[in-house]
Structures are given as structure tokens and as C-alpha cells.
């Protein structure tokens, strides 16, 4: 199990940041991701896997229409 | 066009711009055709900065406590601000219009791109104040080349925006090239026949060989414009260049500008694609996150939303033309559809350039009224601008009408033959034309706006007022802009705890609150509802566009900064501090930038109070804005809403959908009250939403007349308990 923005999410081996964003339908292009407080560059979302028990924060960089 | 009849003329002395300021404002009484110049004092610069701040200060001095929007002493004040007109940094050509609104009956401010603000300043004026009412249609001309102001009798029978703007660019220019040195502020017939009148501010597009129109859309400024019998205001100034503002340090402007140009060039295609699609990049995003208003905000998502996907608009917009609405804006999001053949209305068959549609128009004149047809949206967008009607209020207003029609509160007898269901394309277009002509009784009622429509529908047609109160998406008398706020408690505040009503220019916190989960407590939400409205208000003081702040961000923004800090885009905030200091020669910090805004924010709040508004009672919120009203809304996301009840500790076992809705409403209304308290406390206001005298003192706006207004309306029982 991992936590994404404070909510539990099923973990499986090989789960990447990109998989998480797809599962959550987080499609906004300007997203910041931190795993256990460490930032993940946007171009590494596909290549970065998460470990069981990780705390993932997904921040949408939009604060204005 | 034949020579226009000159009614009055006034000459003024040339004046050089010093560090972003002309140092004086222009007053015109269009009623008795008198003119004067007013000095800009150091205190005015210090406390009100410029733009909307100047507008509010001048308006404050001009009106009485009892002034109504259509009294002669109401004004339209247009002002850019000290950074307005710089050409080095993207988004620097905005101006702000301030007035007492026919919709909200309190002050309103609305911004527009185009060249009006910069050309006004470079003609020698930090602000233009128009008071009085003319006895006939007039054109006010500010001739910044020959230092004179003229009033002409308007020869136009058709005062609609496209017609009058094209003709006046032609009339006042010596050549095709010279048309760029002119900007026209206009509205249209619909501004006379509705309270939703917008202002169109032009710039001349040399590549397309046509004027373009950017709107100060909201609040009914166009209606005030026509009430004064202004047909147009024209400003002309030749020879504008990179140092026209005479900044204290041009090198900082160049360096800061280059940095942002490079970011936009390198990153925009991966980020928001503003240069290709402009704000409609939000269409599919909002749909995906249940935030796209569908059928009067009943739903946030629709399967047909793919038909208004930004990819479709990308094809419809002409590509490859840098679409900046002021010199140097490489963000260039002012997209347009060229060669669009109109299918209806007075210009049927004509091929036109249509400015936009922006996201708000795609949603308001699209999904929110059940229409997913890009061509229809473009046509409605064109006519709304042409008639001088705000597309946002129009969209939300029509959505309300459609729901009332479907609920059986209206019928064809009442609508004079129109079937106004969601998605009734032909009849809705016909209603827009009727509003543009003003010859139809029902169209006139619609044009009053939702707040007044509710009363008329109840009194004249027996429609149930309580139901309309729940579903009419307005606050403080003005229609909500085009985002579904239901699921974000912070955004209830972002819309309904605002100075002037639910417009997204104060705070847009939905993702931060609801998706990112960054604002778990009421205090967190209140902090965001302090910082973001104040930060964003600052653009309106200095003459900048908000979009280059966070619709592009440095590549490493989310690596260098975390959480809410990253959402502030700290490097861009620093750019603004640097730009302000480089133009004005001052030395503010990013904290002082917020204080500059906070002053004007609180001043405007007291201004609303002075006009009989501005208390807790005026921060009203309709039930549709905080959750489902009818079972179909609940059923569309039943699992989600059942979980919401569970999370609130409410046992929903055995409850009918209606009962569940009621339980959720009760719970959310209690959350609303807690939010209001937390926000008022954070803002330094009392329980009734009135700034305290201490707050005025802290901000240095404890002018005797301001304090007097606060004292008059504050009661001891409204103080917070220690
Ligand atoms: S970002 Fe868009 S709206 Fe803002 S100034 Fe540039 S072109 Fe105009």
C-alpha cells in the first residue's frame, strides 16, 4: 500500500509515477511529484518506480483560472 | 466616413512619463463637457499604486454614499498602472475599469488587454475619469499626439463593437500602419438592453488587417458606458517604444523579460500550450476533474466534452501568428478564428475574425447551456462581443434560464415562442439576437441578470423563488464564472467571499484544496484566501496580465520549491518585485507587494460598505455552489457523494437520495459558516465582514472618511471574542 495525497492506494511491484497519475486520472500537464519528500523531475515520471509504503505527493500547479 | 461634428475641445500640456507615472489624471464630465487635470500625489502612489487602486480612489472621491449605477455622478475610471505599457516583459498592457455596477450595485473592476491602457498613459494620463451623462451619443477622443481632448457627436446608427471600432480606426488613422497607434473602447446595443454590458478595448492587428477586441467583460461596465451615452472612447498616441515609461533601470526589465521569453519559448509546448490554444487548454482538463460546468453547474463532466477539446480549437485558431495583445507578449494567447462565416444575425454571410473563444466562453456558451458545438460557440462569442455583452454572465444567465424552462417555470408563451431547453441551439441564438436588438420583453428580463430574474420570474410567472435561490448561480448580484466550485470548500470562498462577486480573478483554489489536499484546515484555507487574492489583486494595481505568472513556470519550479510555495511560482513573484522596482525606482519586497494589495483590498471592502453592501449578509452562496440540489446530480456521482457523507460522519443507511442531499447540504452549510469566520479573522475583519479600525491603521488607510464608514457600520457584538 502507498499513500497518494494522503489517500491509500494499492501498490504493485514496478508501479511507476506515470501509472499513479494515470490511475488517478491526473491529466493536468503542470504537475509536481514528490516521493517521500523528494522531487521527481517531470521527464522521469515514466522511469521512476515507487516502493511499497511510499508517501507520494502529487501537486497540480494551478492556482488561477 | 464623413467628418464628425466637434462638440467640445480641451488642450493640455505635454508631460513626460517619469518612472511609470504620468503624474496626473484626466477628468472629463461628458454631461457638461468640462475637463480638468488632477495631480497624482505621492500618497496616492504609495497607498493606491495605480490601475484599480487609482480607479477606486478617484471613484470614492466622486460619488456619494447613495450613488446608484445610473446616477450621473457614477464614473467609469480607466487606468493602467505604473508597469502598464512596458514592452520587455510579457503581459504588460492591461488596463482596469472601475465603476458602480448595475448588477451588484457596488464597485466593480474589470480588466482588458488591447492597447488602450498603455496609449492612455503615454498620452499623458495615469487614469481617465468619465463622469456625467451626455444628452446625445458621443465619441470621446484623447489625442495624445496633439495634446487635446475632443468630444464629437456620434454619427453612428449602429454602435455595435465591430462596426464602430473598424470605422474609428479608419477615421483617426493616417495610414494602415497608423491604425496601430489607436485604441478604441466601445460596447454595443446589448449593453443598453442588458445589465451585462462589457467594454471592448481594441488593438489593430496589422497582419490580419483588422482591429481585435479584448474585453473588460464583467460587472456591466458597458452598461454604464451606454448610460452615459458614450458610443466610443478613442485614444491615439504615436511613437510608443521600449522606454516610453522612462523606467529607473531598463537593464533589469530587459534581463527579466528575456528570462521569461526563454521560458515561454522552451516550455510552453510541454506545459499549457498557451501560444497554440490559449485558455481553451482548460476545456478538457476541467472536464476530467469534474469542474466543467454542465447544464447550469448540475454536473462537472460530460461525454460530449471531447467535441470542445482544445485540439479542435487548435485547428480552428489561425496558427503561426504571434497573438500578443500588447507589444512584447510572447505568451501570445490572444487566439482568433479568421474568415469565420456568420450563419445568423444582422451580419449573416459576412466573414469575420472572431477573438477567442476563451475557456470561459467555451464553458459558458457551451457546456453550461448543453451545447458542444465549437462553431456555435464561436458564433455566439462573436455576437456577444459585437453587441457588447459579457460572455460569462450571458452563459451563466442562459444556463439558469434553460433550467427554469426545463423545470416548467417558463414556457413558450413567456419566452415569446422560444423553446429554451439546454442544447436548443437555434432558439438560444435567437435569444442572444433579441438581447442585441432590445426589442423583446423576455430578452430584456433575461438581461437584468439572474439576481433580478429570480424576482421577476417569481412575481410575474409564479416560479418558486426558493428553488431559484438554490439553482441561480450568482453571488452579490453577479453570475458565477465558469468553474464548478461544489467540491472545494476553499473555492466557495474563492468565489463567494470576494470583494465583488464570484469571478475567478481573486482565487482559484480547487486543485490546491481538493485534489492536492494542501489546505486541510479552515485556517489553511483562510491563509490561501488571504495570500492569493492579495497577490492576484496586485496585477490590477500595476497593469499586468495574470497569465504569465503561472500559466508558464520555470522547468525546475517543482524541484526547487515544494507544496504551496511551488504554486506561488516564487521566481516569477521575484520577477514582479524586480520589475516594479526597476520601473518606479522604489525598493519593495515580496512581502510589501502583498501589503500594497491588502490596502486596496480593504479599501474596496470599505467602499462596498459605504454603498450599503460589504457585510456578511452580502457574502451569500447558492446551494448549487456547495453540492447537489436535485437527485440526478447526486445519482451522477452516487458513490462519490455517499463517501462524502461517510467522511462527514453521517450515517446514510436507509436514506432516500433527497434525504441524503439535505444532510449533505446541512453539513456543508455549517462548513461554510466556519470558513467565513476563519477568513474574516485572517483578513482582520470583524464577524460581520467589516475591516476593523486596527486593520485600516496597520495598512495606513485610516483616512478620516474611511474610518468613519467603518465606525458607522461596526457594532460591539460583531467583535471577535478574545
Ligand atoms: S498572456 Fe495573453 S491575455 Fe495576457 S497579455 Fe499576453 S496575449 Fe494578452
PDB file of N, CA and C in Angstrom, chain B residues 94-179:
ATOM      1  N   UNK B  94      -2.235  45.683 -19.697  1.00  0.00           N
ATOM      2  CA  UNK B  94      -3.619  45.645 -19.205  1.00  0.00           C
ATOM      3  C   UNK B  94      -4.059  46.987 -18.625  1.00  0.00           C
ATOM      4  N   UNK B  95      -5.345  47.252 -18.736  1.00  0.00           N
ATOM      5  CA  UNK B  95      -5.893  48.385 -18.004  1.00  0.00           C
ATOM      6  C   UNK B  95      -7.141  47.931 -17.265  1.00  0.00           C
ATOM      7  N   UNK B  96      -7.524  48.724 -16.301  1.00  0.00           N
ATOM      8  CA  UNK B  96      -8.586  48.330 -15.382  1.00  0.00           C
ATOM      9  C   UNK B  96      -9.670  49.387 -15.377  1.00  0.00           C
ATOM     10  N   UNK B  97     -10.904  48.937 -15.433  1.00  0.00           N
ATOM     11  CA  UNK B  97     -12.031  49.854 -15.433  1.00  0.00           C
ATOM     12  C   UNK B  97     -12.784  49.683 -14.113  1.00  0.00           C
ATOM     13  N   UNK B  98     -13.039  50.791 -13.452  1.00  0.00           N
ATOM     14  CA  UNK B  98     -13.721  50.757 -12.157  1.00  0.00           C
ATOM     15  C   UNK B  98     -15.003  51.589 -12.256  1.00  0.00           C
ATOM     16  N   UNK B  99     -16.075  51.098 -11.637  1.00  0.00           N
ATOM     17  CA  UNK B  99     -17.373  51.779 -11.740  1.00  0.00           C
ATOM     18  C   UNK B  99     -18.327  51.178 -10.716  1.00  0.00           C
ATOM     19  N   UNK B 100     -19.442  51.832 -10.479  1.00  0.00           N
ATOM     20  CA  UNK B 100     -20.505  51.189  -9.689  1.00  0.00           C
ATOM     21  C   UNK B 100     -21.334  50.359 -10.665  1.00  0.00           C
ATOM     22  N   UNK B 101     -21.485  49.105 -10.312  1.00  0.00           N
ATOM     23  CA  UNK B 101     -22.055  48.135 -11.254  1.00  0.00           C
ATOM     24  C   UNK B 101     -23.579  48.090 -11.205  1.00  0.00           C
ATOM     25  N   UNK B 102     -24.212  47.982 -12.379  1.00  0.00           N
ATOM     26  CA  UNK B 102     -25.670  47.816 -12.397  1.00  0.00           C
ATOM     27  C   UNK B 102     -26.098  46.451 -11.864  1.00  0.00           C
ATOM     28  N   UNK B 103     -25.198  45.498 -11.851  1.00  0.00           N
ATOM     29  CA  UNK B 103     -25.550  44.162 -11.370  1.00  0.00           C
ATOM     30  C   UNK B 103     -25.434  44.070  -9.862  1.00  0.00           C
ATOM     31  N   UNK B 104     -24.306  44.560  -9.342  1.00  0.00           N
ATOM     32  CA  UNK B 104     -24.036  44.355  -7.912  1.00  0.00           C
ATOM     33  C   UNK B 104     -24.337  45.599  -7.082  1.00  0.00           C
ATOM     34  N   UNK B 105     -24.541  46.720  -7.741  1.00  0.00           N
ATOM     35  CA  UNK B 105     -24.842  47.997  -7.071  1.00  0.00           C
ATOM     36  C   UNK B 105     -23.775  48.376  -6.048  1.00  0.00           C
ATOM     37  N   UNK B 106     -22.563  47.974  -6.344  1.00  0.00           N
ATOM     38  CA  UNK B 106     -21.392  48.366  -5.559  1.00  0.00           C
ATOM     39  C   UNK B 106     -20.237  48.488  -6.551  1.00  0.00           C
ATOM     40  N   UNK B 107     -19.017  48.769  -6.057  1.00  0.00           N
ATOM     41  CA  UNK B 107     -17.935  48.968  -7.022  1.00  0.00           C
ATOM     42  C   UNK B 107     -17.565  47.660  -7.709  1.00  0.00           C
ATOM     43  N   UNK B 108     -17.165  47.790  -8.928  1.00  0.00           N
ATOM     44  CA  UNK B 108     -16.693  46.637  -9.687  1.00  0.00           C
ATOM     45  C   UNK B 108     -15.451  47.067 -10.445  1.00  0.00           C
ATOM     46  N   UNK B 109     -14.576  46.101 -10.726  1.00  0.00           N
ATOM     47  CA  UNK B 109     -13.422  46.409 -11.576  1.00  0.00           C
ATOM     48  C   UNK B 109     -13.236  45.266 -12.548  1.00  0.00           C
ATOM     49  N   UNK B 110     -12.864  45.633 -13.736  1.00  0.00           N
ATOM     50  CA  UNK B 110     -12.751  44.630 -14.787  1.00  0.00           C
ATOM     51  C   UNK B 110     -11.568  44.988 -15.670  1.00  0.00           C
ATOM     52  N   UNK B 111     -10.794  43.986 -16.065  1.00  0.00           N
ATOM     53  CA  UNK B 111      -9.576  44.313 -16.831  1.00  0.00           C
ATOM     54  C   UNK B 111      -9.683  43.903 -18.283  1.00  0.00           C
ATOM     55  N   UNK B 112      -8.911  44.602 -19.116  1.00  0.00           N
ATOM     56  CA  UNK B 112      -8.863  44.242 -20.538  1.00  0.00           C
ATOM     57  C   UNK B 112      -7.446  44.399 -21.067  1.00  0.00           C
ATOM     58  N   UNK B 113      -7.143  43.576 -22.053  1.00  0.00           N
ATOM     59  CA  UNK B 113      -5.904  43.752 -22.824  1.00  0.00           C
ATOM     60  C   UNK B 113      -6.160  44.767 -23.924  1.00  0.00           C
ATOM     61  N   UNK B 114      -5.424  44.644 -24.987  1.00  0.00           N
ATOM     62  CA  UNK B 114      -5.529  45.662 -26.039  1.00  0.00           C
ATOM     63  C   UNK B 114      -4.612  46.818 -25.692  1.00  0.00           C
ATOM     64  N   UNK B 115      -4.633  47.858 -26.515  1.00  0.00           N
ATOM     65  CA  UNK B 115      -3.637  48.924 -26.344  1.00  0.00           C
ATOM     66  C   UNK B 115      -4.151  50.139 -25.573  1.00  0.00           C
ATOM     67  N   UNK B 116      -5.382  50.085 -25.088  1.00  0.00           N
ATOM     68  CA  UNK B 116      -5.981  51.290 -24.537  1.00  0.00           C
ATOM     69  C   UNK B 116      -5.198  51.851 -23.340  1.00  0.00           C
ATOM     70  N   UNK B 117      -4.892  50.970 -22.386  1.00  0.00           N
ATOM     71  CA  UNK B 117      -4.215  51.420 -21.163  1.00  0.00           C
ATOM     72  C   UNK B 117      -2.873  52.072 -21.459  1.00  0.00           C
ATOM     73  N   UNK B 118      -1.998  51.378 -22.191  1.00  0.00           N
ATOM     74  CA  UNK B 118      -0.703  51.989 -22.490  1.00  0.00           C
ATOM     75  C   UNK B 118      -0.826  53.305 -23.275  1.00  0.00           C
ATOM     76  N   UNK B 119      -1.685  53.326 -24.294  1.00  0.00           N
ATOM     77  CA  UNK B 119      -1.771  54.548 -25.105  1.00  0.00           C
ATOM     78  C   UNK B 119      -2.339  55.716 -24.292  1.00  0.00           C
ATOM     79  N   UNK B 120      -3.234  55.397 -23.363  1.00  0.00           N
ATOM     80  CA  UNK B 120      -3.772  56.451 -22.489  1.00  0.00           C
ATOM     81  C   UNK B 120      -2.644  57.047 -21.640  1.00  0.00           C
ATOM     82  N   UNK B 121      -1.842  56.156 -21.065  1.00  0.00           N
ATOM     83  CA  UNK B 121      -0.763  56.679 -20.221  1.00  0.00           C
ATOM     84  C   UNK B 121       0.251  57.479 -21.045  1.00  0.00           C
ATOM     85  N   UNK B 122       0.625  56.938 -22.196  1.00  0.00           N
ATOM     86  CA  UNK B 122       1.642  57.636 -22.988  1.00  0.00           C
ATOM     87  C   UNK B 122       1.091  58.922 -23.621  1.00  0.00           C
ATOM     88  N   UNK B 123      -0.234  59.055 -23.574  1.00  0.00           N
ATOM     89  CA  UNK B 123      -0.820  60.347 -23.959  1.00  0.00           C
ATOM     90  C   UNK B 123      -0.715  61.343 -22.821  1.00  0.00           C
ATOM     91  N   UNK B 124      -0.248  60.858 -21.664  1.00  0.00           N
ATOM     92  CA  UNK B 124      -0.001  61.765 -20.552  1.00  0.00           C
ATOM     93  C   UNK B 124      -0.919  61.598 -19.356  1.00  0.00           C
ATOM     94  N   UNK B 125      -1.609  60.435 -19.256  1.00  0.00           N
ATOM     95  CA  UNK B 125      -2.613  60.310 -18.197  1.00  0.00           C
ATOM     96  C   UNK B 125      -2.523  58.961 -17.490  1.00  0.00           C
ATOM     97  N   UNK B 126      -2.423  59.024 -16.166  1.00  0.00           N
ATOM     98  CA  UNK B 126      -2.417  57.783 -15.385  1.00  0.00           C
ATOM     99  C   UNK B 126      -3.812  57.176 -15.281  1.00  0.00           C
ATOM    100  N   UNK B 127      -4.811  57.978 -15.458  1.00  0.00           N
ATOM    101  CA  UNK B 127      -6.187  57.461 -15.416  1.00  0.00           C
ATOM    102  C   UNK B 127      -7.099  58.414 -16.173  1.00  0.00           C
ATOM    103  N   UNK B 128      -8.184  57.849 -16.648  1.00  0.00           N
ATOM    104  CA  UNK B 128      -9.237  58.648 -17.275  1.00  0.00           C
ATOM    105  C   UNK B 128     -10.507  58.442 -16.452  1.00  0.00           C
ATOM    106  N   UNK B 129     -11.086  59.550 -16.048  1.00  0.00           N
ATOM    107  CA  UNK B 129     -12.289  59.517 -15.220  1.00  0.00           C
ATOM    108  C   UNK B 129     -13.405  60.140 -16.043  1.00  0.00           C
ATOM    109  N   UNK B 130     -14.450  59.383 -16.307  1.00  0.00           N
ATOM    110  CA  UNK B 130     -15.569  59.960 -17.061  1.00  0.00           C
ATOM    111  C   UNK B 130     -16.789  60.007 -16.159  1.00  0.00           C
ATOM    112  N   UNK B 131     -17.298  61.200 -15.973  1.00  0.00           N
ATOM    113  CA  UNK B 131     -18.477  61.398 -15.128  1.00  0.00           C
ATOM    114  C   UNK B 131     -19.558  62.083 -15.957  1.00  0.00           C
ATOM    115  N   UNK B 132     -20.774  62.113 -15.418  1.00  0.00           N
ATOM    116  CA  UNK B 132     -21.866  62.814 -16.103  1.00  0.00           C
ATOM    117  C   UNK B 132     -22.550  61.954 -17.144  1.00  0.00           C
ATOM    118  N   UNK B 133     -23.604  62.545 -17.724  1.00  0.00           N
ATOM    119  CA  UNK B 133     -24.333  61.846 -18.779  1.00  0.00           C
ATOM    120  C   UNK B 133     -24.531  62.805 -19.934  1.00  0.00           C
ATOM    121  N   UNK B 134     -24.257  62.351 -21.097  1.00  0.00           N
ATOM    122  CA  UNK B 134     -24.411  63.206 -22.269  1.00  0.00           C
ATOM    123  C   UNK B 134     -25.877  63.229 -22.711  1.00  0.00           C
ATOM    124  N   UNK B 135     -26.234  64.275 -23.431  1.00  0.00           N
ATOM    125  CA  UNK B 135     -27.619  64.349 -23.940  1.00  0.00           C
ATOM    126  C   UNK B 135     -27.760  63.650 -25.292  1.00  0.00           C
ATOM    127  N   UNK B 136     -26.636  63.268 -25.858  1.00  0.00           N
ATOM    128  CA  UNK B 136     -26.683  62.548 -27.137  1.00  0.00           C
ATOM    129  C   UNK B 136     -25.480  61.613 -27.223  1.00  0.00           C
ATOM    130  N   UNK B 137     -25.499  60.706 -28.161  1.00  0.00           N
ATOM    131  CA  UNK B 137     -24.382  59.778 -28.318  1.00  0.00           C
ATOM    132  C   UNK B 137     -23.123  60.533 -28.733  1.00  0.00           C
ATOM    133  N   UNK B 138     -22.040  60.277 -28.005  1.00  0.00           N
ATOM    134  CA  UNK B 138     -20.803  61.000 -28.288  1.00  0.00           C
ATOM    135  C   UNK B 138     -19.601  60.062 -28.396  1.00  0.00           C
ATOM    136  N   UNK B 139     -18.576  60.613 -29.024  1.00  0.00           N
ATOM    137  CA  UNK B 139     -17.289  59.918 -29.094  1.00  0.00           C
ATOM    138  C   UNK B 139     -16.259  60.816 -28.428  1.00  0.00           C
ATOM    139  N   UNK B 140     -15.603  60.243 -27.433  1.00  0.00           N
ATOM    140  CA  UNK B 140     -14.567  60.994 -26.719  1.00  0.00           C
ATOM    141  C   UNK B 140     -13.224  60.605 -27.328  1.00  0.00           C
ATOM    142  N   UNK B 141     -12.461  61.605 -27.735  1.00  0.00           N
ATOM    143  CA  UNK B 141     -11.176  61.334 -28.404  1.00  0.00           C
ATOM    144  C   UNK B 141     -10.046  61.972 -27.610  1.00  0.00           C
ATOM    145  N   UNK B 142      -9.101  61.138 -27.170  1.00  0.00           N
ATOM    146  CA  UNK B 142      -7.913  61.659 -26.493  1.00  0.00           C
ATOM    147  C   UNK B 142      -6.777  61.604 -27.499  1.00  0.00           C
ATOM    148  N   UNK B 143      -6.363  62.770 -27.908  1.00  0.00           N
ATOM    149  CA  UNK B 143      -5.344  62.874 -28.951  1.00  0.00           C
ATOM    150  C   UNK B 143      -3.996  63.137 -28.277  1.00  0.00           C
ATOM    151  N   UNK B 144      -3.279  62.062 -28.015  1.00  0.00           N
ATOM    152  CA  UNK B 144      -2.000  62.169 -27.315  1.00  0.00           C
ATOM    153  C   UNK B 144      -0.890  62.733 -28.177  1.00  0.00           C
ATOM    154  N   UNK B 145      -1.139  62.883 -29.464  1.00  0.00           N
ATOM    155  CA  UNK B 145      -0.120  63.457 -30.351  1.00  0.00           C
ATOM    156  C   UNK B 145      -0.200  64.977 -30.366  1.00  0.00           C
ATOM    157  N   UNK B 146      -1.426  65.456 -30.296  1.00  0.00           N
ATOM    158  CA  UNK B 146      -1.616  66.910 -30.342  1.00  0.00           C
ATOM    159  C   UNK B 146      -2.081  67.483 -29.010  1.00  0.00           C
ATOM    160  N   UNK B 147      -2.056  66.649 -27.998  1.00  0.00           N
ATOM    161  CA  UNK B 147      -2.360  67.072 -26.615  1.00  0.00           C
ATOM    162  C   UNK B 147      -3.707  67.787 -26.519  1.00  0.00           C
ATOM    163  N   UNK B 148      -4.706  67.087 -26.956  1.00  0.00           N
ATOM    164  CA  UNK B 148      -6.053  67.648 -26.782  1.00  0.00           C
ATOM    165  C   UNK B 148      -7.086  66.528 -26.591  1.00  0.00           C
ATOM    166  N   UNK B 149      -8.161  66.942 -25.987  1.00  0.00           N
ATOM    167  CA  UNK B 149      -9.273  66.017 -25.775  1.00  0.00           C
ATOM    168  C   UNK B 149     -10.468  66.604 -26.507  1.00  0.00           C
ATOM    169  N   UNK B 150     -11.134  65.768 -27.269  1.00  0.00           N
ATOM    170  CA  UNK B 150     -12.266  66.273 -28.053  1.00  0.00           C
ATOM    171  C   UNK B 150     -13.505  65.404 -27.824  1.00  0.00           C
ATOM    172  N   UNK B 151     -14.652  66.060 -27.913  1.00  0.00           N
ATOM    173  CA  UNK B 151     -15.908  65.309 -27.857  1.00  0.00           C
ATOM    174  C   UNK B 151     -16.633  65.541 -29.179  1.00  0.00           C
ATOM    175  N   UNK B 152     -16.958  64.452 -29.846  1.00  0.00           N
ATOM    176  CA  UNK B 152     -17.679  64.535 -31.120  1.00  0.00           C
ATOM    177  C   UNK B 152     -19.077  63.966 -30.963  1.00  0.00           C
ATOM    178  N   UNK B 153     -19.970  64.503 -31.735  1.00  0.00           N
ATOM    179  CA  UNK B 153     -21.287  63.883 -31.818  1.00  0.00           C
ATOM    180  C   UNK B 153     -21.119  62.584 -32.604  1.00  0.00           C
ATOM    181  N   UNK B 154     -21.690  61.523 -32.082  1.00  0.00           N
ATOM    182  CA  UNK B 154     -21.527  60.238 -32.785  1.00  0.00           C
ATOM    183  C   UNK B 154     -22.416  60.190 -34.024  1.00  0.00           C
ATOM    184  N   UNK B 155     -21.852  59.892 -35.182  1.00  0.00           N
ATOM    185  CA  UNK B 155     -22.687  59.775 -36.374  1.00  0.00           C
ATOM    186  C   UNK B 155     -23.220  58.352 -36.573  1.00  0.00           C
ATOM    187  N   UNK B 156     -22.917  57.468 -35.632  1.00  0.00           N
ATOM    188  CA  UNK B 156     -23.203  56.044 -35.863  1.00  0.00           C
ATOM    189  C   UNK B 156     -24.622  55.666 -35.456  1.00  0.00           C
ATOM    190  N   UNK B 157     -25.310  55.025 -36.371  1.00  0.00           N
ATOM    191  CA  UNK B 157     -26.587  54.428 -36.012  1.00  0.00           C
ATOM    192  C   UNK B 157     -26.347  53.068 -35.392  1.00  0.00           C
ATOM    193  N   UNK B 158     -25.368  52.368 -35.941  1.00  0.00           N
ATOM    194  CA  UNK B 158     -25.007  51.057 -35.416  1.00  0.00           C
ATOM    195  C   UNK B 158     -23.786  51.236 -34.513  1.00  0.00           C
ATOM    196  N   UNK B 159     -24.024  51.139 -33.202  1.00  0.00           N
ATOM    197  CA  UNK B 159     -22.904  51.345 -32.272  1.00  0.00           C
ATOM    198  C   UNK B 159     -22.280  50.016 -31.839  1.00  0.00           C
ATOM    199  N   UNK B 160     -22.659  48.940 -32.496  1.00  0.00           N
ATOM    200  CA  UNK B 160     -22.085  47.649 -32.102  1.00  0.00           C
ATOM    201  C   UNK B 160     -20.579  47.626 -32.352  1.00  0.00           C
ATOM    202  N   UNK B 161     -19.909  46.829 -31.500  1.00  0.00           N
ATOM    203  CA  UNK B 161     -18.461  46.956 -31.360  1.00  0.00           C
ATOM    204  C   UNK B 161     -17.655  46.834 -32.657  1.00  0.00           C
ATOM    205  N   UNK B 162     -17.918  45.804 -33.420  1.00  0.00           N
ATOM    206  CA  UNK B 162     -17.074  45.581 -34.598  1.00  0.00           C
ATOM    207  C   UNK B 162     -17.245  46.740 -35.581  1.00  0.00           C
ATOM    208  N   UNK B 163     -18.468  47.158 -35.797  1.00  0.00           N
ATOM    209  CA  UNK B 163     -18.762  48.234 -36.748  1.00  0.00           C
ATOM    210  C   UNK B 163     -18.057  49.525 -36.342  1.00  0.00           C
ATOM    211  N   UNK B 164     -18.260  49.911 -35.106  1.00  0.00           N
ATOM    212  CA  UNK B 164     -17.769  51.216 -34.663  1.00  0.00           C
ATOM    213  C   UNK B 164     -16.238  51.204 -34.516  1.00  0.00           C
ATOM    214  N   UNK B 165     -15.704  50.087 -34.079  1.00  0.00           N
ATOM    215  CA  UNK B 165     -14.252  50.015 -33.875  1.00  0.00           C
ATOM    216  C   UNK B 165     -13.519  50.090 -35.219  1.00  0.00           C
ATOM    217  N   UNK B 166     -14.011  49.337 -36.175  1.00  0.00           N
ATOM    218  CA  UNK B 166     -13.376  49.375 -37.504  1.00  0.00           C
ATOM    219  C   UNK B 166     -13.413  50.796 -38.068  1.00  0.00           C
ATOM    220  N   UNK B 167     -14.588  51.416 -37.974  1.00  0.00           N
ATOM    221  CA  UNK B 167     -14.759  52.750 -38.565  1.00  0.00           C
ATOM    222  C   UNK B 167     -13.860  53.780 -37.882  1.00  0.00           C
ATOM    223  N   UNK B 168     -13.707  53.672 -36.565  1.00  0.00           N
ATOM    224  CA  UNK B 168     -12.920  54.692 -35.855  1.00  0.00           C
ATOM    225  C   UNK B 168     -11.410  54.502 -36.026  1.00  0.00           C
ATOM    226  N   UNK B 169     -10.974  53.271 -36.169  1.00  0.00           N
ATOM    227  CA  UNK B 169      -9.558  53.073 -36.510  1.00  0.00           C
ATOM    228  C   UNK B 169      -9.276  53.729 -37.872  1.00  0.00           C
ATOM    229  N   UNK B 170     -10.198  53.537 -38.778  1.00  0.00           N
ATOM    230  CA  UNK B 170     -10.067  54.100 -40.122  1.00  0.00           C
ATOM    231  C   UNK B 170     -10.066  55.638 -40.055  1.00  0.00           C
ATOM    232  N   UNK B 171     -11.000  56.180 -39.294  1.00  0.00           N
ATOM    233  CA  UNK B 171     -11.226  57.624 -39.255  1.00  0.00           C
ATOM    234  C   UNK B 171     -10.043  58.374 -38.655  1.00  0.00           C
ATOM    235  N   UNK B 172      -9.497  57.831 -37.573  1.00  0.00           N
ATOM    236  CA  UNK B 172      -8.471  58.591 -36.863  1.00  0.00           C
ATOM    237  C   UNK B 172      -7.040  58.261 -37.306  1.00  0.00           C
ATOM    238  N   UNK B 173      -6.881  57.305 -38.194  1.00  0.00           N
ATOM    239  CA  UNK B 173      -5.527  56.951 -38.639  1.00  0.00           C
ATOM    240  C   UNK B 173      -5.210  57.600 -39.971  1.00  0.00           C
ATOM    241  N   UNK B 174      -3.917  57.913 -40.152  1.00  0.00           N
ATOM    242  CA  UNK B 174      -3.492  58.487 -41.428  1.00  0.00           C
ATOM    243  C   UNK B 174      -3.170  57.416 -42.451  1.00  0.00           C
ATOM    244  N   UNK B 175      -2.854  56.230 -41.972  1.00  0.00           N
ATOM    245  CA  UNK B 175      -2.457  55.156 -42.879  1.00  0.00           C
ATOM    246  C   UNK B 175      -2.777  53.824 -42.208  1.00  0.00           C
ATOM    247  N   UNK B 176      -2.622  52.764 -42.956  1.00  0.00           N
ATOM    248  CA  UNK B 176      -2.841  51.424 -42.395  1.00  0.00           C
ATOM    249  C   UNK B 176      -1.922  51.208 -41.186  1.00  0.00           C
ATOM    250  N   UNK B 177      -0.676  51.560 -41.350  1.00  0.00           N
ATOM    251  CA  UNK B 177       0.322  51.415 -40.274  1.00  0.00           C
ATOM    252  C   UNK B 177      -0.091  52.208 -39.030  1.00  0.00           C
ATOM    253  N   UNK B 178      -0.635  53.373 -39.268  1.00  0.00           N
ATOM    254  CA  UNK B 178      -1.007  54.287 -38.175  1.00  0.00           C
ATOM    255  C   UNK B 178      -2.150  53.744 -37.311  1.00  0.00           C
ATOM    256  N   UNK B 179      -2.902  52.797 -37.851  1.00  0.00           N
ATOM    257  CA  UNK B 179      -4.029  52.244 -37.074  1.00  0.00           C
ATOM    258  C   UNK B 179      -3.552  51.574 -35.792  1.00  0.00           C
TER     259      UNK B 179
END
